[in-house]
């Protein structure tokens, strides 16, 4: 279920929200315990596809893994932060990052259509660039114990 510009309630359930700078709800997805999603985009210099993948883990947004097709500017594995494994196609995954995201939210300046920031969830791609290119948004895992 995708909600654009309106609030939808899942009583007692967690949800992933994308909010504009003025707190307008752009996207809202049910996100039960254990559910996974990714933020995917095209690297602004090389155009390669990059992914950061998260999961809902006991009420926390946790960065689980990251996919990087090469070592482009600003990309790469940091020793001690997960483990790097080949993706079998010339790129690599950084697995087992398992870092909780502070406050279950982070700010993102959404890229242009060329960068095309998009959420991947249950086989769907939701383009944040189509909704808010050039704007700052907050990506927030809202849980029942989170204040509105």
PDB file of N, CA and C in Angstrom, residues 50-144:
ATOM      1  N   UNK A  50      23.421   2.200  -6.788  1.00  0.00           N
ATOM      2  CA  UNK A  50      23.868   1.950  -5.418  1.00  0.00           C
ATOM      3  C   UNK A  50      22.625   1.655  -4.580  1.00  0.00           C
ATOM      4  N   UNK A  51      22.769   0.765  -3.590  1.00  0.00           N
ATOM      5  CA  UNK A  51      21.652   0.453  -2.689  1.00  0.00           C
ATOM      6  C   UNK A  51      22.122   0.439  -1.243  1.00  0.00           C
ATOM      7  N   UNK A  52      21.322   1.011  -0.367  1.00  0.00           N
ATOM      8  CA  UNK A  52      21.443   0.819   1.077  1.00  0.00           C
ATOM      9  C   UNK A  52      20.170   0.106   1.511  1.00  0.00           C
ATOM     10  N   UNK A  53      20.333  -1.011   2.214  1.00  0.00           N
ATOM     11  CA  UNK A  53      19.184  -1.844   2.577  1.00  0.00           C
ATOM     12  C   UNK A  53      19.021  -1.889   4.092  1.00  0.00           C
ATOM     13  N   UNK A  54      17.784  -1.759   4.522  1.00  0.00           N
ATOM     14  CA  UNK A  54      17.422  -1.629   5.926  1.00  0.00           C
ATOM     15  C   UNK A  54      16.438  -2.731   6.321  1.00  0.00           C
ATOM     16  N   UNK A  55      16.271  -2.905   7.633  1.00  0.00           N
ATOM     17  CA  UNK A  55      15.228  -3.785   8.144  1.00  0.00           C
ATOM     18  C   UNK A  55      14.654  -3.173   9.420  1.00  0.00           C
ATOM     19  N   UNK A  56      13.426  -3.556   9.695  1.00  0.00           N
ATOM     20  CA  UNK A  56      12.776  -3.200  10.952  1.00  0.00           C
ATOM     21  C   UNK A  56      13.164  -4.288  11.943  1.00  0.00           C
ATOM     22  N   UNK A  57      13.955  -3.932  12.942  1.00  0.00           N
ATOM     23  CA  UNK A  57      14.485  -4.891  13.912  1.00  0.00           C
ATOM     24  C   UNK A  57      14.125  -4.437  15.322  1.00  0.00           C
ATOM     25  N   UNK A  58      13.086  -5.040  15.894  1.00  0.00           N
ATOM     26  CA  UNK A  58      12.654  -4.758  17.260  1.00  0.00           C
ATOM     27  C   UNK A  58      12.440  -3.263  17.502  1.00  0.00           C
ATOM     28  N   UNK A  59      11.693  -2.651  16.578  1.00  0.00           N
ATOM     29  CA  UNK A  59      11.356  -1.233  16.720  1.00  0.00           C
ATOM     30  C   UNK A  59      12.422  -0.273  16.240  1.00  0.00           C
ATOM     31  N   UNK A  60      13.506  -0.792  15.666  1.00  0.00           N
ATOM     32  CA  UNK A  60      14.602   0.072  15.201  1.00  0.00           C
ATOM     33  C   UNK A  60      14.790  -0.049  13.696  1.00  0.00           C
ATOM     34  N   UNK A  61      15.163   1.076  13.052  1.00  0.00           N
ATOM     35  CA  UNK A  61      15.603   1.072  11.664  1.00  0.00           C
ATOM     36  C   UNK A  61      17.082   0.708  11.689  1.00  0.00           C
ATOM     37  N   UNK A  62      17.439  -0.370  11.012  1.00  0.00           N
ATOM     38  CA  UNK A  62      18.814  -0.861  11.029  1.00  0.00           C
ATOM     39  C   UNK A  62      19.342  -0.955   9.603  1.00  0.00           C
ATOM     40  N   UNK A  63      20.486  -0.301   9.345  1.00  0.00           N
ATOM     41  CA  UNK A  63      21.173  -0.459   8.065  1.00  0.00           C
ATOM     42  C   UNK A  63      21.808  -1.835   8.065  1.00  0.00           C
ATOM     43  N   UNK A  64      21.329  -2.683   7.183  1.00  0.00           N
ATOM     44  CA  UNK A  64      21.726  -4.080   7.153  1.00  0.00           C
ATOM     45  C   UNK A  64      22.870  -4.344   6.174  1.00  0.00           C
ATOM     46  N   UNK A  65      22.764  -3.771   4.970  1.00  0.00           N
ATOM     47  CA  UNK A  65      23.745  -4.068   3.922  1.00  0.00           C
ATOM     48  C   UNK A  65      23.726  -2.966   2.873  1.00  0.00           C
ATOM     49  N   UNK A  66      24.779  -2.945   2.047  1.00  0.00           N
ATOM     50  CA  UNK A  66      24.893  -1.939   1.005  1.00  0.00           C
ATOM     51  C   UNK A  66      25.484  -2.591  -0.238  1.00  0.00           C
ATOM     52  N   UNK A  67      24.940  -2.243  -1.400  1.00  0.00           N
ATOM     53  CA  UNK A  67      25.466  -2.766  -2.665  1.00  0.00           C
ATOM     54  C   UNK A  67      26.120  -1.644  -3.442  1.00  0.00           C
ATOM     55  N   UNK A  68      27.351  -1.922  -3.907  1.00  0.00           N
ATOM     56  CA  UNK A  68      28.107  -0.935  -4.656  1.00  0.00           C
ATOM     57  C   UNK A  68      28.773  -1.640  -5.834  1.00  0.00           C
ATOM     58  N   UNK A  69      28.419  -1.254  -7.063  1.00  0.00           N
ATOM     59  CA  UNK A  69      28.955  -1.941  -8.233  1.00  0.00           C
ATOM     60  C   UNK A  69      30.440  -1.709  -8.484  1.00  0.00           C
ATOM     61  N   UNK A  70      31.002  -0.639  -7.928  1.00  0.00           N
ATOM     62  CA  UNK A  70      32.450  -0.430  -8.032  1.00  0.00           C
ATOM     63  C   UNK A  70      32.885   0.561  -6.959  1.00  0.00           C
ATOM     64  N   UNK A  71      34.125   0.939  -6.997  1.00  0.00           N
ATOM     65  CA  UNK A  71      34.671   1.846  -5.985  1.00  0.00           C
ATOM     66  C   UNK A  71      34.663   3.287  -6.504  1.00  0.00           C
ATOM     67  N   UNK A  72      33.503   3.787  -6.854  1.00  0.00           N
ATOM     68  CA  UNK A  72      33.361   5.152  -7.347  1.00  0.00           C
ATOM     69  C   UNK A  72      33.593   6.149  -6.206  1.00  0.00           C
ATOM     70  N   UNK A  73      33.661   7.411  -6.569  1.00  0.00           N
ATOM     71  CA  UNK A  73      33.901   8.472  -5.593  1.00  0.00           C
ATOM     72  C   UNK A  73      32.912   8.388  -4.438  1.00  0.00           C
ATOM     73  N   UNK A  74      33.434   8.353  -3.221  1.00  0.00           N
ATOM     74  CA  UNK A  74      32.612   8.327  -2.025  1.00  0.00           C
ATOM     75  C   UNK A  74      32.125   6.955  -1.628  1.00  0.00           C
ATOM     76  N   UNK A  75      32.419   5.939  -2.420  1.00  0.00           N
ATOM     77  CA  UNK A  75      31.983   4.580  -2.112  1.00  0.00           C
ATOM     78  C   UNK A  75      33.165   3.762  -1.641  1.00  0.00           C
ATOM     79  N   UNK A  76      32.877   2.667  -0.994  1.00  0.00           N
ATOM     80  CA  UNK A  76      33.928   1.755  -0.569  1.00  0.00           C
ATOM     81  C   UNK A  76      33.618   1.163   0.788  1.00  0.00           C
ATOM     82  N   UNK A  77      34.324   0.105   1.089  1.00  0.00           N
ATOM     83  CA  UNK A  77      34.148  -0.601   2.348  1.00  0.00           C
ATOM     84  C   UNK A  77      35.056   0.015   3.400  1.00  0.00           C
ATOM     85  N   UNK A  78      34.529   0.219   4.588  1.00  0.00           N
ATOM     86  CA  UNK A  78      35.300   0.725   5.719  1.00  0.00           C
ATOM     87  C   UNK A  78      35.634  -0.474   6.606  1.00  0.00           C
ATOM     88  N   UNK A  79      36.910  -0.797   6.780  1.00  0.00           N
ATOM     89  CA  UNK A  79      37.264  -1.941   7.623  1.00  0.00           C
ATOM     90  C   UNK A  79      36.613  -1.844   8.998  1.00  0.00           C
ATOM     91  N   UNK A  80      36.087  -2.988   9.468  1.00  0.00           N
ATOM     92  CA  UNK A  80      35.410  -3.030  10.758  1.00  0.00           C
ATOM     93  C   UNK A  80      33.930  -2.714  10.687  1.00  0.00           C
ATOM     94  N   UNK A  81      33.444  -2.354   9.516  1.00  0.00           N
ATOM     95  CA  UNK A  81      32.025  -2.029   9.314  1.00  0.00           C
ATOM     96  C   UNK A  81      31.453  -3.020   8.308  1.00  0.00           C
ATOM     97  N   UNK A  82      30.996  -4.156   8.802  1.00  0.00           N
ATOM     98  CA  UNK A  82      30.477  -5.201   7.928  1.00  0.00           C
ATOM     99  C   UNK A  82      31.607  -5.934   7.225  1.00  0.00           C
ATOM    100  N   UNK A  83      31.218  -6.784   6.279  1.00  0.00           N
ATOM    101  CA  UNK A  83      32.227  -7.502   5.505  1.00  0.00           C
ATOM    102  C   UNK A  83      31.886  -7.417   4.033  1.00  0.00           C
ATOM    103  N   UNK A  84      32.898  -7.241   3.235  1.00  0.00           N
ATOM    104  CA  UNK A  84      32.739  -7.072   1.802  1.00  0.00           C
ATOM    105  C   UNK A  84      32.744  -8.430   1.107  1.00  0.00           C
ATOM    106  N   UNK A  85      31.736  -8.664   0.253  1.00  0.00           N
ATOM    107  CA  UNK A  85      31.665  -9.896  -0.530  1.00  0.00           C
ATOM    108  C   UNK A  85      31.316  -9.539  -1.969  1.00  0.00           C
ATOM    109  N   UNK A  86      31.807 -10.329  -2.896  1.00  0.00           N
ATOM    110  CA  UNK A  86      31.539 -10.121  -4.310  1.00  0.00           C
ATOM    111  C   UNK A  86      30.062 -10.331  -4.607  1.00  0.00           C
ATOM    112  N   UNK A  87      29.545  -9.545  -5.552  1.00  0.00           N
ATOM    113  CA  UNK A  87      28.177  -9.777  -6.010  1.00  0.00           C
ATOM    114  C   UNK A  87      28.162 -10.704  -7.221  1.00  0.00           C
ATOM    115  N   UNK A  88      29.357 -11.163  -7.653  1.00  0.00           N
ATOM    116  CA  UNK A  88      29.468 -12.062  -8.798  1.00  0.00           C
ATOM    117  C   UNK A  88      29.368 -11.360 -10.138  1.00  0.00           C
ATOM    118  N   UNK A  89      29.230 -10.032 -10.132  1.00  0.00           N
ATOM    119  CA  UNK A  89      29.095  -9.277 -11.383  1.00  0.00           C
ATOM    120  C   UNK A  89      30.059  -8.094 -11.433  1.00  0.00           C
ATOM    121  N   UNK A  90      31.144  -8.179 -10.665  1.00  0.00           N
ATOM    122  CA  UNK A  90      32.143  -7.109 -10.663  1.00  0.00           C
ATOM    123  C   UNK A  90      31.945  -6.077  -9.569  1.00  0.00           C
ATOM    124  N   UNK A  91      30.836  -6.123  -8.876  1.00  0.00           N
ATOM    125  CA  UNK A  91      30.572  -5.212  -7.764  1.00  0.00           C
ATOM    126  C   UNK A  91      30.678  -5.965  -6.462  1.00  0.00           C
ATOM    127  N   UNK A  92      30.146  -5.378  -5.410  1.00  0.00           N
ATOM    128  CA  UNK A  92      30.234  -6.026  -4.106  1.00  0.00           C
ATOM    129  C   UNK A  92      29.105  -5.584  -3.197  1.00  0.00           C
ATOM    130  N   UNK A  93      28.811  -6.440  -2.247  1.00  0.00           N
ATOM    131  CA  UNK A  93      27.904  -6.153  -1.144  1.00  0.00           C
ATOM    132  C   UNK A  93      28.736  -5.957   0.112  1.00  0.00           C
ATOM    133  N   UNK A  94      28.352  -5.007   0.925  1.00  0.00           N
ATOM    134  CA  UNK A  94      28.884  -4.922   2.278  1.00  0.00           C
ATOM    135  C   UNK A  94      27.777  -5.500   3.155  1.00  0.00           C
ATOM    136  N   UNK A  95      28.002  -6.695   3.653  1.00  0.00           N
ATOM    137  CA  UNK A  95      27.019  -7.435   4.444  1.00  0.00           C
ATOM    138  C   UNK A  95      27.276  -7.214   5.937  1.00  0.00           C
ATOM    139  N   UNK A  96      26.268  -7.496   6.737  1.00  0.00           N
ATOM    140  CA  UNK A  96      26.386  -7.502   8.194  1.00  0.00           C
ATOM    141  C   UNK A  96      26.836  -6.161   8.772  1.00  0.00           C
ATOM    142  N   UNK A  97      26.354  -5.074   8.168  1.00  0.00           N
ATOM    143  CA  UNK A  97      26.648  -3.748   8.730  1.00  0.00           C
ATOM    144  C   UNK A  97      25.922  -3.623  10.070  1.00  0.00           C
ATOM    145  N   UNK A  98      24.620  -3.889  10.067  1.00  0.00           N
ATOM    146  CA  UNK A  98      23.800  -3.945  11.284  1.00  0.00           C
ATOM    147  C   UNK A  98      23.962  -2.727  12.190  1.00  0.00           C
ATOM    148  N   UNK A  99      23.836  -1.539  11.605  1.00  0.00           N
ATOM    149  CA  UNK A  99      23.934  -0.284  12.352  1.00  0.00           C
ATOM    150  C   UNK A  99      22.553   0.316  12.554  1.00  0.00           C
ATOM    151  N   UNK A 100      22.122   0.496  13.814  1.00  0.00           N
ATOM    152  CA  UNK A 100      20.858   1.203  14.042  1.00  0.00           C
ATOM    153  C   UNK A 100      20.977   2.654  13.564  1.00  0.00           C
ATOM    154  N   UNK A 101      19.914   3.163  12.985  1.00  0.00           N
ATOM    155  CA  UNK A 101      19.868   4.550  12.523  1.00  0.00           C
ATOM    156  C   UNK A 101      19.333   5.399  13.676  1.00  0.00           C
ATOM    157  N   UNK A 102      20.088   6.398  14.066  1.00  0.00           N
ATOM    158  CA  UNK A 102      19.720   7.249  15.207  1.00  0.00           C
ATOM    159  C   UNK A 102      18.325   7.837  15.019  1.00  0.00           C
ATOM    160  N   UNK A 103      17.485   7.645  16.032  1.00  0.00           N
ATOM    161  CA  UNK A 103      16.137   8.203  16.010  1.00  0.00           C
ATOM    162  C   UNK A 103      15.211   7.563  14.989  1.00  0.00           C
ATOM    163  N   UNK A 104      15.638   6.459  14.378  1.00  0.00           N
ATOM    164  CA  UNK A 104      14.839   5.767  13.351  1.00  0.00           C
ATOM    165  C   UNK A 104      14.508   6.651  12.160  1.00  0.00           C
ATOM    166  N   UNK A 105      15.382   7.624  11.897  1.00  0.00           N
ATOM    167  CA  UNK A 105      15.120   8.536  10.780  1.00  0.00           C
ATOM    168  C   UNK A 105      16.422   9.145  10.282  1.00  0.00           C
ATOM    169  N   UNK A 106      16.388   9.551   9.025  1.00  0.00           N
ATOM    170  CA  UNK A 106      17.511  10.313   8.489  1.00  0.00           C
ATOM    171  C   UNK A 106      17.014  11.258   7.411  1.00  0.00           C
ATOM    172  N   UNK A 107      17.791  12.301   7.201  1.00  0.00           N
ATOM    173  CA  UNK A 107      17.466  13.326   6.206  1.00  0.00           C
ATOM    174  C   UNK A 107      18.156  12.967   4.897  1.00  0.00           C
ATOM    175  N   UNK A 108      17.496  13.275   3.808  1.00  0.00           N
ATOM    176  CA  UNK A 108      18.029  13.011   2.475  1.00  0.00           C
ATOM    177  C   UNK A 108      17.680  14.176   1.571  1.00  0.00           C
ATOM    178  N   UNK A 109      18.666  14.680   0.843  1.00  0.00           N
ATOM    179  CA  UNK A 109      18.360  15.622  -0.235  1.00  0.00           C
ATOM    180  C   UNK A 109      18.125  14.763  -1.457  1.00  0.00           C
ATOM    181  N   UNK A 110      16.899  14.742  -1.936  1.00  0.00           N
ATOM    182  CA  UNK A 110      16.512  13.877  -3.048  1.00  0.00           C
ATOM    183  C   UNK A 110      17.134  14.393  -4.340  1.00  0.00           C
ATOM    184  N   UNK A 111      17.739  13.468  -5.074  1.00  0.00           N
ATOM    185  CA  UNK A 111      18.407  13.821  -6.321  1.00  0.00           C
ATOM    186  C   UNK A 111      17.438  14.059  -7.473  1.00  0.00           C
ATOM    187  N   UNK A 112      18.009  14.543  -8.541  1.00  0.00           N
ATOM    188  CA  UNK A 112      17.246  14.803  -9.773  1.00  0.00           C
ATOM    189  C   UNK A 112      16.772  13.480 -10.382  1.00  0.00           C
ATOM    190  N   UNK A 113      16.040  13.580 -11.474  1.00  0.00           N
ATOM    191  CA  UNK A 113      15.595  12.369 -12.170  1.00  0.00           C
ATOM    192  C   UNK A 113      16.782  11.512 -12.607  1.00  0.00           C
ATOM    193  N   UNK A 114      17.917  12.132 -12.904  1.00  0.00           N
ATOM    194  CA  UNK A 114      19.117  11.382 -13.310  1.00  0.00           C
ATOM    195  C   UNK A 114      19.642  10.522 -12.159  1.00  0.00           C
ATOM    196  N   UNK A 115      19.589  11.047 -10.938  1.00  0.00           N
ATOM    197  CA  UNK A 115      20.004  10.299  -9.747  1.00  0.00           C
ATOM    198  C   UNK A 115      18.903   9.307  -9.358  1.00  0.00           C
ATOM    199  N   UNK A 116      17.673   9.725  -9.464  1.00  0.00           N
ATOM    200  CA  UNK A 116      16.478   8.912  -9.223  1.00  0.00           C
ATOM    201  C   UNK A 116      16.543   8.119  -7.923  1.00  0.00           C
ATOM    202  N   UNK A 117      16.523   8.810  -6.793  1.00  0.00           N
ATOM    203  CA  UNK A 117      16.382   8.122  -5.502  1.00  0.00           C
ATOM    204  C   UNK A 117      15.047   7.396  -5.498  1.00  0.00           C
ATOM    205  N   UNK A 118      15.058   6.131  -5.093  1.00  0.00           N
ATOM    206  CA  UNK A 118      13.835   5.353  -5.074  1.00  0.00           C
ATOM    207  C   UNK A 118      13.845   4.355  -3.935  1.00  0.00           C
ATOM    208  N   UNK A 119      12.661   4.113  -3.377  1.00  0.00           N
ATOM    209  CA  UNK A 119      12.476   3.084  -2.363  1.00  0.00           C
ATOM    210  C   UNK A 119      12.129   1.780  -3.063  1.00  0.00           C
ATOM    211  N   UNK A 120      12.744   0.697  -2.611  1.00  0.00           N
ATOM    212  CA  UNK A 120      12.425  -0.636  -3.109  1.00  0.00           C
ATOM    213  C   UNK A 120      11.788  -1.398  -1.960  1.00  0.00           C
ATOM    214  N   UNK A 121      10.591  -1.923  -2.208  1.00  0.00           N
ATOM    215  CA  UNK A 121       9.888  -2.664  -1.156  1.00  0.00           C
ATOM    216  C   UNK A 121       8.929  -3.641  -1.816  1.00  0.00           C
ATOM    217  N   UNK A 122       9.057  -4.900  -1.443  1.00  0.00           N
ATOM    218  CA  UNK A 122       8.179  -5.954  -1.945  1.00  0.00           C
ATOM    219  C   UNK A 122       8.030  -5.917  -3.460  1.00  0.00           C
ATOM    220  N   UNK A 123       9.162  -5.776  -4.169  1.00  0.00           N
ATOM    221  CA  UNK A 123       9.144  -5.809  -5.629  1.00  0.00           C
ATOM    222  C   UNK A 123       8.717  -4.524  -6.306  1.00  0.00           C
ATOM    223  N   UNK A 124       8.441  -3.481  -5.540  1.00  0.00           N
ATOM    224  CA  UNK A 124       8.035  -2.192  -6.115  1.00  0.00           C
ATOM    225  C   UNK A 124       9.169  -1.191  -6.023  1.00  0.00           C
ATOM    226  N   UNK A 125       9.186  -0.254  -6.964  1.00  0.00           N
ATOM    227  CA  UNK A 125      10.107   0.877  -6.954  1.00  0.00           C
ATOM    228  C   UNK A 125       9.260   2.144  -6.864  1.00  0.00           C
ATOM    229  N   UNK A 126       9.508   2.936  -5.827  1.00  0.00           N
ATOM    230  CA  UNK A 126       8.785   4.194  -5.641  1.00  0.00           C
ATOM    231  C   UNK A 126       9.798   5.315  -5.794  1.00  0.00           C
ATOM    232  N   UNK A 127       9.670   6.094  -6.855  1.00  0.00           N
ATOM    233  CA  UNK A 127      10.633   7.153  -7.144  1.00  0.00           C
ATOM    234  C   UNK A 127      10.407   8.356  -6.239  1.00  0.00           C
ATOM    235  N   UNK A 128      11.371   8.610  -5.346  1.00  0.00           N
ATOM    236  CA  UNK A 128      11.311   9.814  -4.516  1.00  0.00           C
ATOM    237  C   UNK A 128      11.650  11.038  -5.365  1.00  0.00           C
ATOM    238  N   UNK A 129      12.481  10.842  -6.391  1.00  0.00           N
ATOM    239  CA  UNK A 129      12.835  11.959  -7.274  1.00  0.00           C
ATOM    240  C   UNK A 129      11.615  12.473  -8.031  1.00  0.00           C
ATOM    241  N   UNK A 130      10.687  11.576  -8.394  1.00  0.00           N
ATOM    242  CA  UNK A 130       9.454  12.012  -9.065  1.00  0.00           C
ATOM    243  C   UNK A 130       8.577  12.831  -8.121  1.00  0.00           C
ATOM    244  N   UNK A 131       8.722  12.602  -6.811  1.00  0.00           N
ATOM    245  CA  UNK A 131       7.893  13.286  -5.817  1.00  0.00           C
ATOM    246  C   UNK A 131       8.535  14.547  -5.248  1.00  0.00           C
ATOM    247  N   UNK A 132       9.891  14.566  -5.165  1.00  0.00           N
ATOM    248  CA  UNK A 132      10.526  15.662  -4.414  1.00  0.00           C
ATOM    249  C   UNK A 132      11.960  15.940  -4.865  1.00  0.00           C
ATOM    250  N   UNK A 133      12.235  15.908  -6.148  1.00  0.00           N
ATOM    251  CA  UNK A 133      13.594  16.168  -6.641  1.00  0.00           C
ATOM    252  C   UNK A 133      14.111  17.511  -6.132  1.00  0.00           C
ATOM    253  N   UNK A 134      15.343  17.498  -5.617  1.00  0.00           N
ATOM    254  CA  UNK A 134      15.975  18.720  -5.127  1.00  0.00           C
ATOM    255  C   UNK A 134      15.535  19.143  -3.736  1.00  0.00           C
ATOM    256  N   UNK A 135      14.598  18.430  -3.148  1.00  0.00           N
ATOM    257  CA  UNK A 135      14.070  18.777  -1.829  1.00  0.00           C
ATOM    258  C   UNK A 135      14.689  17.901  -0.744  1.00  0.00           C
ATOM    259  N   UNK A 136      14.651  18.409   0.488  1.00  0.00           N
ATOM    260  CA  UNK A 136      15.048  17.596   1.637  1.00  0.00           C
ATOM    261  C   UNK A 136      13.836  16.844   2.139  1.00  0.00           C
ATOM    262  N   UNK A 137      14.038  15.564   2.434  1.00  0.00           N
ATOM    263  CA  UNK A 137      12.974  14.749   3.016  1.00  0.00           C
ATOM    264  C   UNK A 137      13.538  14.026   4.229  1.00  0.00           C
ATOM    265  N   UNK A 138      12.638  13.520   5.047  1.00  0.00           N
ATOM    266  CA  UNK A 138      13.004  12.669   6.169  1.00  0.00           C
ATOM    267  C   UNK A 138      12.425  11.295   5.905  1.00  0.00           C
ATOM    268  N   UNK A 139      13.270  10.277   5.995  1.00  0.00           N
ATOM    269  CA  UNK A 139      12.832   8.891   5.901  1.00  0.00           C
ATOM    270  C   UNK A 139      12.790   8.376   7.325  1.00  0.00           C
ATOM    271  N   UNK A 140      11.599   7.929   7.757  1.00  0.00           N
ATOM    272  CA  UNK A 140      11.365   7.659   9.175  1.00  0.00           C
ATOM    273  C   UNK A 140      10.623   6.346   9.358  1.00  0.00           C
ATOM    274  N   UNK A 141      11.185   5.457  10.154  1.00  0.00           N
ATOM    275  CA  UNK A 141      10.458   4.271  10.582  1.00  0.00           C
ATOM    276  C   UNK A 141       9.695   4.660  11.837  1.00  0.00           C
ATOM    277  N   UNK A 142       8.384   4.795  11.694  1.00  0.00           N
ATOM    278  CA  UNK A 142       7.539   5.192  12.827  1.00  0.00           C
ATOM    279  C   UNK A 142       6.952   3.928  13.437  1.00  0.00           C
ATOM    280  N   UNK A 143       7.214   3.744  14.716  1.00  0.00           N
ATOM    281  CA  UNK A 143       6.738   2.569  15.440  1.00  0.00           C
ATOM    282  C   UNK A 143       5.658   3.003  16.425  1.00  0.00           C
ATOM    283  N   UNK A 144       4.874   2.070  16.969  1.00  0.00           N
ATOM    284  CA  UNK A 144       3.782   2.459  17.875  1.00  0.00           C
ATOM    285  C   UNK A 144       4.229   3.315  19.054  1.00  0.00           C
TER     286      UNK A 144
END
